[in-house]
PDB file of C-alpha atoms in Angstrom:
ATOM      1  CA  UNK A 584      13.213 -21.693 -84.105  1.00  0.00           C
ATOM      2  CA  UNK A 585      13.593 -23.453 -81.380  1.00  0.00           C
ATOM      3  CA  UNK A 586      12.440 -26.691 -79.640  1.00  0.00           C
ATOM      4  CA  UNK A 587       8.808 -26.741 -78.275  1.00  0.00           C
ATOM      5  CA  UNK A 588       5.792 -29.378 -77.141  1.00  0.00           C
ATOM      6  CA  UNK A 589       2.937 -29.797 -79.627  1.00  0.00           C
ATOM      7  CA  UNK A 590       1.256 -28.300 -76.890  1.00  0.00           C
ATOM      8  CA  UNK A 591       3.547 -25.132 -76.325  1.00  0.00           C
ATOM      9  CA  UNK A 592       3.188 -24.973 -80.116  1.00  0.00           C
ATOM     10  CA  UNK A 593       0.151 -24.339 -80.427  1.00  0.00           C
ATOM     11  CA  UNK A 594      -0.256 -21.759 -77.518  1.00  0.00           C
ATOM     12  CA  UNK A 595       2.458 -19.670 -78.973  1.00  0.00           C
ATOM     13  CA  UNK A 596       0.396 -19.937 -82.592  1.00  0.00           C
ATOM     14  CA  UNK A 597      -2.524 -18.690 -80.886  1.00  0.00           C
ATOM     15  CA  UNK A 598      -1.133 -16.171 -79.119  1.00  0.00           C
ATOM     16  CA  UNK A 599       0.458 -14.696 -82.279  1.00  0.00           C
ATOM     17  CA  UNK A 600      -2.682 -14.538 -84.378  1.00  0.00           C
ATOM     18  CA  UNK A 601      -1.313 -17.957 -86.419  1.00  0.00           C
ATOM     19  CA  UNK A 602      -4.613 -19.980 -86.504  1.00  0.00           C
ATOM     20  CA  UNK A 603      -4.983 -22.665 -89.507  1.00  0.00           C
ATOM     21  CA  UNK A 604      -6.445 -21.307 -92.287  1.00  0.00           C
ATOM     22  CA  UNK A 605      -9.694 -23.538 -92.560  1.00  0.00           C
ATOM     23  CA  UNK A 606     -10.727 -21.844 -89.396  1.00  0.00           C
ATOM     24  CA  UNK A 607     -13.889 -19.780 -90.017  1.00  0.00           C
ATOM     25  CA  UNK A 608     -14.242 -18.273 -86.317  1.00  0.00           C
ATOM     26  CA  UNK A 609     -11.659 -15.821 -84.783  1.00  0.00           C
ATOM     27  CA  UNK A 610     -11.851 -16.227 -80.911  1.00  0.00           C
ATOM     28  CA  UNK A 611     -14.055 -13.247 -80.405  1.00  0.00           C
ATOM     29  CA  UNK A 612     -16.179 -14.825 -82.101  1.00  0.00           C
ATOM     30  CA  UNK A 613     -15.969 -18.090 -80.401  1.00  0.00           C
ATOM     31  CA  UNK A 614     -16.686 -16.172 -77.142  1.00  0.00           C
ATOM     32  CA  UNK A 615     -19.856 -14.720 -78.494  1.00  0.00           C
ATOM     33  CA  UNK A 616     -21.391 -17.707 -79.652  1.00  0.00           C
ATOM     34  CA  UNK A 617     -20.892 -19.352 -76.378  1.00  0.00           C
ATOM     35  CA  UNK A 618     -22.220 -16.750 -74.674  1.00  0.00           C
ATOM     36  CA  UNK A 619     -25.357 -16.729 -76.788  1.00  0.00           C
ATOM     37  CA  UNK A 620     -26.287 -20.135 -76.361  1.00  0.00           C
ATOM     38  CA  UNK A 621     -26.390 -19.379 -73.027  1.00  0.00           C
ATOM     39  CA  UNK A 622     -29.707 -17.720 -74.298  1.00  0.00           C
ATOM     40  CA  UNK A 623     -32.924 -19.446 -73.574  1.00  0.00           C
ATOM     41  CA  UNK A 624     -34.173 -17.562 -77.180  1.00  0.00           C
ATOM     42  CA  UNK A 625     -30.378 -18.797 -78.921  1.00  0.00           C
ATOM     43  CA  UNK A 626     -31.527 -20.338 -82.202  1.00  0.00           C
ATOM     44  CA  UNK A 627     -28.659 -22.406 -83.915  1.00  0.00           C
ATOM     45  CA  UNK A 628     -29.395 -21.936 -87.368  1.00  0.00           C
ATOM     46  CA  UNK A 629     -29.485 -17.874 -87.052  1.00  0.00           C
ATOM     47  CA  UNK A 630     -25.872 -18.400 -85.398  1.00  0.00           C
ATOM     48  CA  UNK A 631     -24.757 -20.087 -88.154  1.00  0.00           C
ATOM     49  CA  UNK A 632     -25.922 -17.844 -90.928  1.00  0.00           C
ATOM     50  CA  UNK A 633     -24.418 -14.571 -88.671  1.00  0.00           C
ATOM     51  CA  UNK A 634     -21.293 -16.415 -88.292  1.00  0.00           C
ATOM     52  CA  UNK A 635     -21.193 -18.004 -92.049  1.00  0.00           C
ATOM     53  CA  UNK A 636     -20.866 -21.658 -90.535  1.00  0.00           C
ATOM     54  CA  UNK A 637     -22.999 -24.801 -90.869  1.00  0.00           C
ATOM     55  CA  UNK A 638     -25.605 -25.454 -87.932  1.00  0.00           C
ATOM     56  CA  UNK A 639     -23.319 -28.573 -87.185  1.00  0.00           C
ATOM     57  CA  UNK A 640     -20.448 -26.414 -86.486  1.00  0.00           C
ATOM     58  CA  UNK A 641     -22.528 -24.189 -83.974  1.00  0.00           C
ATOM     59  CA  UNK A 642     -23.940 -27.542 -82.360  1.00  0.00           C
ATOM     60  CA  UNK A 643     -20.005 -28.725 -81.802  1.00  0.00           C
ATOM     61  CA  UNK A 644     -19.625 -25.601 -80.292  1.00  0.00           C
ATOM     62  CA  UNK A 645     -22.415 -26.150 -77.467  1.00  0.00           C
ATOM     63  CA  UNK A 646     -21.123 -29.710 -76.982  1.00  0.00           C
ATOM     64  CA  UNK A 647     -17.845 -28.520 -76.191  1.00  0.00           C
ATOM     65  CA  UNK A 648     -16.139 -30.044 -79.043  1.00  0.00           C
ATOM     66  CA  UNK A 649     -14.461 -26.868 -81.266  1.00  0.00           C
ATOM     67  CA  UNK A 650     -13.647 -24.804 -78.314  1.00  0.00           C
ATOM     68  CA  UNK A 651      -9.708 -26.087 -77.569  1.00  0.00           C
ATOM     69  CA  UNK A 652      -8.362 -22.719 -78.726  1.00  0.00           C
ATOM     70  CA  UNK A 653      -9.968 -21.086 -75.624  1.00  0.00           C
ATOM     71  CA  UNK A 654      -8.252 -22.747 -73.372  1.00  0.00           C
ATOM     72  CA  UNK A 655      -4.798 -20.830 -74.831  1.00  0.00           C
ATOM     73  CA  UNK A 656      -6.363 -17.277 -74.589  1.00  0.00           C
TER      74      UNK A 656
END
């Protein structure tokens, strides 16, 4: 055990693959989704089906709400 800030703990967790059990998307998945969303032909519902998440999750990623983890990569 060691003392660290919450931010440092989160960074350590992500670097060591300890992601919340509620997380359905991996960091590579998030990166792929973000790249796919840049395409004008992208359909949110299709992305949601591909990654087994709701369209609201994809929409939140598009708006930048669910990508905090990428800052730690």
